[in-house]
PDB file of C-alpha atoms in Angstrom:
ATOM      1  CA  UNK A  13     147.278  23.956  59.304  1.00 50.00           C
ATOM      2  CA  UNK A  14     143.472  23.938  59.544  1.00 51.00           C
ATOM      3  CA  UNK A  15     143.527  20.989  61.890  1.00 48.00           C
ATOM      4  CA  UNK A  16     145.946  22.790  64.182  1.00 51.00           C
ATOM      5  CA  UNK A  17     143.914  26.047  64.121  1.00 52.00           C
ATOM      6  CA  UNK A  18     140.627  24.398  65.145  1.00 58.00           C
ATOM      7  CA  UNK A  19     141.822  23.130  68.576  1.00 58.00           C
ATOM      8  CA  UNK A  20     143.457  26.457  69.277  1.00 60.00           C
ATOM      9  CA  UNK A  21     140.322  28.366  68.339  1.00 62.00           C
ATOM     10  CA  UNK A  22     138.198  26.076  70.548  1.00 62.00           C
ATOM     11  CA  UNK A  23     140.543  26.514  73.507  1.00 68.00           C
ATOM     12  CA  UNK A  24     140.541  30.292  73.034  1.00 69.00           C
ATOM     13  CA  UNK A  25     136.737  30.350  72.941  1.00 81.00           C
ATOM     14  CA  UNK A  26     136.447  28.355  76.194  1.00 84.00           C
ATOM     15  CA  UNK A  27     139.008  30.610  77.892  1.00 82.00           C
ATOM     16  CA  UNK A  28     137.030  33.673  76.883  1.00 83.00           C
ATOM     17  CA  UNK A  29     133.778  32.090  78.172  1.00 85.00           C
ATOM     18  CA  UNK A  30     135.424  31.253  81.489  1.00 88.00           C
ATOM     19  CA  UNK A  31     136.917  34.747  81.852  1.00 84.00           C
ATOM     20  CA  UNK A  32     133.566  36.323  80.999  1.00 85.00           C
ATOM     21  CA  UNK A  33     131.735  34.175  83.552  1.00 88.00           C
ATOM     22  CA  UNK A  34     134.318  34.841  86.256  1.00 89.00           C
ATOM     23  CA  UNK A  35     134.380  38.624  85.720  1.00 88.00           C
ATOM     24  CA  UNK A  36     130.566  38.912  85.574  1.00 88.00           C
ATOM     25  CA  UNK A  37     130.283  36.821  88.763  1.00 92.00           C
ATOM     26  CA  UNK A  38     132.721  39.072  90.604  1.00 91.00           C
ATOM     27  CA  UNK A  39     130.966  42.234  89.296  1.00 91.00           C
ATOM     28  CA  UNK A  40     127.565  40.877  90.293  1.00 90.00           C
ATOM     29  CA  UNK A  41     128.771  40.088  93.815  1.00 93.00           C
ATOM     30  CA  UNK A  42     130.197  43.606  93.962  1.00 92.00           C
ATOM     31  CA  UNK A  43     126.826  45.064  92.990  1.00 89.00           C
ATOM     32  CA  UNK A  44     125.073  42.964  95.641  1.00 91.00           C
ATOM     33  CA  UNK A  45     127.528  44.092  98.304  1.00 93.00           C
ATOM     34  CA  UNK A  46     127.237  47.686  97.203  1.00 91.00           C
ATOM     35  CA  UNK A  47     123.418  47.475  97.233  1.00 89.00           C
ATOM     36  CA  UNK A  48     123.504  46.217 100.844  1.00 91.00           C
ATOM     37  CA  UNK A  49     125.873  49.052 101.826  1.00 90.00           C
ATOM     38  CA  UNK A  50     123.704  51.591  99.957  1.00 89.00           C
ATOM     39  CA  UNK A  51     120.571  50.391 101.720  1.00 87.00           C
ATOM     40  CA  UNK A  52     122.313  50.579 105.108  1.00 88.00           C
ATOM     41  CA  UNK A  53     123.573  54.099 104.469  1.00 86.00           C
ATOM     42  CA  UNK A  54     120.503  55.602 102.914  1.00 86.00           C
ATOM     43  CA  UNK A  55     117.545  53.665 104.304  1.00 85.00           C
ATOM     44  CA  UNK A  56     118.509  53.647 108.012  1.00 87.00           C
ATOM     45  CA  UNK A  57     116.021  55.713 110.043  1.00 88.00           C
ATOM     46  CA  UNK A  58     117.336  58.854 111.745  1.00 84.00           C
ATOM     47  CA  UNK A  59     114.695  59.994 114.289  1.00 82.00           C
ATOM     48  CA  UNK A  60     116.953  62.828 115.581  1.00 78.00           C
ATOM     49  CA  UNK A  61     116.862  64.486 112.145  1.00 78.00           C
ATOM     50  CA  UNK A  62     113.128  64.283 111.646  1.00 77.00           C
ATOM     51  CA  UNK A  63     112.536  67.970 112.531  1.00 75.00           C
ATOM     52  CA  UNK A  64     115.562  69.177 110.662  1.00 75.00           C
ATOM     53  CA  UNK A  65     115.334  67.617 107.190  1.00 83.00           C
ATOM     54  CA  UNK A  66     112.974  68.823 104.446  1.00 86.00           C
ATOM     55  CA  UNK A  67     112.384  67.659 100.893  1.00 91.00           C
ATOM     56  CA  UNK A  68     114.322  69.451  98.271  1.00 92.00           C
ATOM     57  CA  UNK A  69     113.103  69.515  94.676  1.00 93.00           C
ATOM     58  CA  UNK A  70     115.185  72.550  93.590  1.00 94.00           C
ATOM     59  CA  UNK A  71     118.627  71.678  92.143  1.00 95.00           C
ATOM     60  CA  UNK A  72     121.448  73.470  93.946  1.00 93.00           C
ATOM     61  CA  UNK A  73     119.490  74.399  97.062  1.00 94.00           C
ATOM     62  CA  UNK A  74     121.225  71.893  99.318  1.00 93.00           C
ATOM     63  CA  UNK A  75     124.608  72.646  97.772  1.00 92.00           C
ATOM     64  CA  UNK A  76     124.212  76.321  98.642  1.00 93.00           C
ATOM     65  CA  UNK A  77     123.226  75.322 102.152  1.00 91.00           C
ATOM     66  CA  UNK A  78     126.367  73.257 102.514  1.00 90.00           C
ATOM     67  CA  UNK A  79     128.451  76.208 101.430  1.00 90.00           C
ATOM     68  CA  UNK A  80     126.673  78.805 103.614  1.00 90.00           C
ATOM     69  CA  UNK A  81     125.621  76.978 106.800  1.00 88.00           C
ATOM     70  CA  UNK A  82     128.124  74.107 107.104  1.00 89.00           C
ATOM     71  CA  UNK A  83     131.771  74.208 108.039  1.00 91.00           C
ATOM     72  CA  UNK A  84     134.250  73.351 105.319  1.00 90.00           C
ATOM     73  CA  UNK A  85     134.880  69.863 106.666  1.00 93.00           C
ATOM     74  CA  UNK A  86     131.142  69.174 107.184  1.00 90.00           C
ATOM     75  CA  UNK A  87     130.354  70.402 103.655  1.00 90.00           C
ATOM     76  CA  UNK A  88     133.107  68.230 102.181  1.00 92.00           C
ATOM     77  CA  UNK A  89     131.890  65.255 104.169  1.00 91.00           C
ATOM     78  CA  UNK A  90     128.301  65.721 103.061  1.00 90.00           C
ATOM     79  CA  UNK A  91     128.971  66.403  99.349  1.00 93.00           C
ATOM     80  CA  UNK A  92     131.956  64.058  99.135  1.00 94.00           C
ATOM     81  CA  UNK A  93     129.985  61.221 100.720  1.00 93.00           C
ATOM     82  CA  UNK A  94     127.302  61.489  98.103  1.00 93.00           C
ATOM     83  CA  UNK A  95     129.911  61.626  95.338  1.00 94.00           C
ATOM     84  CA  UNK A  96     131.664  58.509  96.612  1.00 94.00           C
ATOM     85  CA  UNK A  97     128.340  56.739  96.974  1.00 93.00           C
ATOM     86  CA  UNK A  98     127.881  56.976  93.174  1.00 94.00           C
ATOM     87  CA  UNK A  99     131.383  55.842  92.169  1.00 95.00           C
ATOM     88  CA  UNK A 100     130.675  52.109  92.303  1.00 95.00           C
ATOM     89  CA  UNK A 101     127.931  52.575  89.698  1.00 95.00           C
ATOM     90  CA  UNK A 102     130.519  53.942  87.278  1.00 94.00           C
ATOM     91  CA  UNK A 103     132.829  51.009  87.960  1.00 94.00           C
ATOM     92  CA  UNK A 104     130.339  48.111  87.847  1.00 93.00           C
ATOM     93  CA  UNK A 105     127.455  49.079  85.546  1.00 92.00           C
ATOM     94  CA  UNK A 106     129.575  49.332  82.332  1.00 92.00           C
ATOM     95  CA  UNK A 107     130.019  45.540  82.452  1.00 91.00           C
ATOM     96  CA  UNK A 108     126.245  45.011  82.116  1.00 89.00           C
ATOM     97  CA  UNK A 109     125.190  47.717  79.642  1.00 87.00           C
ATOM     98  CA  UNK A 110     125.662  47.517  75.828  1.00 83.00           C
ATOM     99  CA  UNK A 111     128.825  48.992  74.431  1.00 82.00           C
ATOM    100  CA  UNK A 112     126.897  51.576  72.372  1.00 85.00           C
ATOM    101  CA  UNK A 113     126.236  54.751  74.356  1.00 88.00           C
ATOM    102  CA  UNK A 114     127.692  53.088  77.444  1.00 91.00           C
ATOM    103  CA  UNK A 115     128.419  56.280  79.284  1.00 92.00           C
ATOM    104  CA  UNK A 116     124.927  57.705  78.713  1.00 93.00           C
ATOM    105  CA  UNK A 117     123.284  54.392  79.742  1.00 93.00           C
ATOM    106  CA  UNK A 118     125.408  54.216  82.920  1.00 94.00           C
ATOM    107  CA  UNK A 119     124.513  57.819  83.815  1.00 94.00           C
ATOM    108  CA  UNK A 120     120.761  57.264  83.225  1.00 95.00           C
ATOM    109  CA  UNK A 121     120.726  54.008  85.223  1.00 94.00           C
ATOM    110  CA  UNK A 122     122.517  55.662  88.134  1.00 95.00           C
ATOM    111  CA  UNK A 123     120.186  58.635  88.117  1.00 96.00           C
ATOM    112  CA  UNK A 124     117.093  56.412  88.041  1.00 96.00           C
ATOM    113  CA  UNK A 125     118.414  54.102  90.806  1.00 94.00           C
ATOM    114  CA  UNK A 126     119.318  56.966  93.138  1.00 95.00           C
ATOM    115  CA  UNK A 127     116.041  58.806  92.441  1.00 95.00           C
ATOM    116  CA  UNK A 128     114.178  55.617  93.481  1.00 95.00           C
ATOM    117  CA  UNK A 129     116.289  55.449  96.668  1.00 93.00           C
ATOM    118  CA  UNK A 130     115.577  59.074  97.483  1.00 93.00           C
ATOM    119  CA  UNK A 131     111.848  58.573  96.926  1.00 94.00           C
ATOM    120  CA  UNK A 132     111.866  55.584  99.293  1.00 93.00           C
ATOM    121  CA  UNK A 133     113.719  57.673 101.807  1.00 89.00           C
ATOM    122  CA  UNK A 134     111.196  60.482 101.690  1.00 88.00           C
ATOM    123  CA  UNK A 135     108.159  58.225 101.756  1.00 90.00           C
ATOM    124  CA  UNK A 136     109.066  55.455 104.156  1.00 90.00           C
ATOM    125  CA  UNK A 137     112.202  56.194 106.234  1.00 89.00           C
ATOM    126  CA  UNK A 138     111.893  58.243 109.372  1.00 88.00           C
ATOM    127  CA  UNK A 139     114.206  61.235 109.531  1.00 85.00           C
ATOM    128  CA  UNK A 140     115.011  61.111 105.778  1.00 89.00           C
ATOM    129  CA  UNK A 141     113.769  63.263 102.884  1.00 91.00           C
ATOM    130  CA  UNK A 142     114.005  63.346  99.130  1.00 94.00           C
ATOM    131  CA  UNK A 143     116.843  65.629  97.936  1.00 95.00           C
ATOM    132  CA  UNK A 144     117.404  66.187  94.214  1.00 96.00           C
ATOM    133  CA  UNK A 145     120.981  67.369  94.949  1.00 96.00           C
ATOM    134  CA  UNK A 146     121.832  63.996  96.385  1.00 95.00           C
ATOM    135  CA  UNK A 147     120.737  62.408  93.097  1.00 96.00           C
ATOM    136  CA  UNK A 148     122.893  64.919  91.157  1.00 96.00           C
ATOM    137  CA  UNK A 149     125.967  64.217  93.370  1.00 96.00           C
ATOM    138  CA  UNK A 150     125.482  60.451  93.116  1.00 96.00           C
ATOM    139  CA  UNK A 151     125.262  60.663  89.314  1.00 96.00           C
ATOM    140  CA  UNK A 152     128.343  62.883  89.188  1.00 96.00           C
ATOM    141  CA  UNK A 153     130.162  60.256  91.306  1.00 96.00           C
ATOM    142  CA  UNK A 154     129.183  57.559  88.838  1.00 96.00           C
ATOM    143  CA  UNK A 155     130.564  59.635  85.970  1.00 96.00           C
ATOM    144  CA  UNK A 156     133.765  60.191  87.946  1.00 95.00           C
ATOM    145  CA  UNK A 157     134.214  56.497  88.567  1.00 95.00           C
ATOM    146  CA  UNK A 158     133.428  55.719  84.895  1.00 96.00           C
ATOM    147  CA  UNK A 159     136.011  58.145  83.506  1.00 95.00           C
ATOM    148  CA  UNK A 160     138.690  57.315  86.079  1.00 94.00           C
ATOM    149  CA  UNK A 161     138.584  53.519  85.859  1.00 93.00           C
ATOM    150  CA  UNK A 162     135.282  51.997  84.700  1.00 93.00           C
ATOM    151  CA  UNK A 163     135.684  52.922  81.002  1.00 92.00           C
ATOM    152  CA  UNK A 164     139.197  51.484  80.878  1.00 92.00           C
ATOM    153  CA  UNK A 165     138.546  48.151  82.541  1.00 92.00           C
ATOM    154  CA  UNK A 166     135.262  47.544  80.788  1.00 90.00           C
ATOM    155  CA  UNK A 167     136.866  48.281  77.442  1.00 89.00           C
ATOM    156  CA  UNK A 168     139.622  45.754  78.113  1.00 89.00           C
ATOM    157  CA  UNK A 169     137.049  43.247  79.240  1.00 88.00           C
ATOM    158  CA  UNK A 170     134.993  43.576  76.078  1.00 87.00           C
ATOM    159  CA  UNK A 171     138.100  43.584  73.836  1.00 86.00           C
ATOM    160  CA  UNK A 172     139.362  40.301  75.331  1.00 83.00           C
ATOM    161  CA  UNK A 173     136.035  38.472  75.491  1.00 79.00           C
ATOM    162  CA  UNK A 174     134.742  39.564  72.123  1.00 75.00           C
ATOM    163  CA  UNK A 175     135.795  37.001  69.567  1.00 56.00           C
ATOM    164  CA  UNK A 176     133.807  38.443  66.630  1.00 47.00           C
ATOM    165  CA  UNK A 177     136.855  40.191  65.174  1.00 44.00           C
ATOM    166  CA  UNK A 178     139.163  37.117  65.098  1.00 45.00           C
ATOM    167  CA  UNK A 179     139.180  35.403  61.737  1.00 43.00           C
ATOM    168  CA  UNK A 180     138.415  31.717  61.838  1.00 41.00           C
ATOM    169  CA  UNK A 181     139.392  28.870  59.524  1.00 41.00           C
ATOM    170  CA  UNK A 182     136.423  29.612  57.273  1.00 41.00           C
ATOM    171  CA  UNK A 183     137.816  33.094  56.632  1.00 40.00           C
ATOM    172  CA  UNK A 184     140.755  31.706  54.661  1.00 43.00           C
ATOM    173  CA  UNK A 185     140.636  32.367  50.959  1.00 47.00           C
ATOM    174  CA  UNK A 186     139.991  29.297  48.832  1.00 45.00           C
ATOM    175  CA  UNK A 187     142.729  28.240  46.442  1.00 46.00           C
ATOM    176  CA  UNK A 188     142.234  29.321  42.870  1.00 50.00           C
ATOM    177  CA  UNK A 189     141.027  26.497  40.650  1.00 50.00           C
ATOM    178  CA  UNK A 190     143.322  25.588  37.739  1.00 53.00           C
ATOM    179  CA  UNK A 191     142.150  26.803  34.400  1.00 56.00           C
ATOM    180  CA  UNK A 192     140.850  24.083  32.151  1.00 58.00           C
ATOM    181  CA  UNK A 193     142.001  23.683  28.626  1.00 55.00           C
ATOM    182  CA  UNK A 194     139.376  24.552  25.998  1.00 56.00           C
ATOM    183  CA  UNK A 195     137.502  21.602  24.576  1.00 56.00           C
ATOM    184  CA  UNK A 196     137.160  20.519  20.961  1.00 55.00           C
ATOM    185  CA  UNK A 197     134.028  22.644  20.461  1.00 54.00           C
ATOM    186  CA  UNK A 198     135.743  25.763  21.708  1.00 52.00           C
ATOM    187  CA  UNK A 199     138.788  25.140  19.496  1.00 53.00           C
ATOM    188  CA  UNK A 200     136.554  24.652  16.449  1.00 50.00           C
ATOM    189  CA  UNK A 201     134.695  27.857  17.144  1.00 54.00           C
ATOM    190  CA  UNK A 202     137.986  29.738  17.528  1.00 51.00           C
ATOM    191  CA  UNK A 203     139.242  28.322  14.228  1.00 51.00           C
ATOM    192  CA  UNK A 204     136.054  29.322  12.439  1.00 53.00           C
ATOM    193  CA  UNK A 205     136.299  32.853  13.822  1.00 53.00           C
ATOM    194  CA  UNK A 206     139.899  33.164  12.654  1.00 52.00           C
ATOM    195  CA  UNK A 207     139.190  31.911   9.140  1.00 55.00           C
ATOM    196  CA  UNK A 208     136.247  34.324   8.846  1.00 55.00           C
ATOM    197  CA  UNK A 209     138.509  37.237   9.768  1.00 55.00           C
ATOM    198  CA  UNK A 210     141.032  36.229   7.046  1.00 52.00           C
ATOM    199  CA  UNK A 211     138.345  36.022   4.382  1.00 59.00           C
ATOM    200  CA  UNK A 212     136.947  39.448   5.236  1.00 60.00           C
ATOM    201  CA  UNK A 213     140.445  40.892   4.956  1.00 60.00           C
ATOM    202  CA  UNK A 214     140.982  39.301   1.518  1.00 57.00           C
ATOM    203  CA  UNK A 215     137.644  40.655   0.279  1.00 60.00           C
ATOM    204  CA  UNK A 216     138.642  44.177   1.362  1.00 62.00           C
ATOM    205  CA  UNK A 217     141.981  43.867  -0.522  1.00 58.00           C
ATOM    206  CA  UNK A 218     140.204  42.671  -3.727  1.00 59.00           C
ATOM    207  CA  UNK A 219     137.769  45.588  -3.516  1.00 54.00           C
ATOM    208  CA  UNK A 220     140.688  48.005  -3.688  1.00 49.00           C
TER     209      UNK A 220
END
C-alpha cells in the first residue's frame, strides 16, 4: 500500500506545482496588463484641464463636488470609473500576499500604489493633480473586487495548491510490537516476590 501511495503523492505534488505556476503566470500577466492600462488612464497629459484641476488633500471634497456641480451621469462616470479602476487590485493581489490578514494587506497595497500614482500625476503630468478622494475610491474598488470574487478564487487556489494538510506515508501509525515473554531473571524475581508475600502472611497468622 505504501508503494502505491508514493507515486500518487508524487503525481499530486507535481500537479499542484504546475497549477500554481500556471495560475501565478496568468495573474502576473494580468497585473502587467492592468498596470499598462492604469498608466495610460492616469498618466496621460490633459493640457485642456490644466486650469481646471487643483490638488485635493481633504477627504470628501471632490465627492461633494461631484454631487453638487456634476450631472448625475457625469458624477457616476467619475466616481464609478475610480471604483472600477481599483477592482483588479482586489482580484489579483490576493494571489501574491500571505494568507494571514490578506484583506488588510490587499487594502494597504492598493492604497499605497494609488497614492504613488496620484503623486506622480500631481508632480509630473500636465493637467493632472493629486486627489485623495481618487485614492479612497480606488481602495474601495479593490475591497469590492476582493469581497465579490477575489477572496473566493484565492481561497480555492490556496486550498488546492497547499499540500501541508494531506497526510503522507510517514503519517501512518507504526504497528504495535509484539510483547516479549519475560526472561528467566524476571520469572525468578516474580517467584521470589510471591514466596515473600506468602511468608509474611504466615507470620501474621502465627502472631495471632
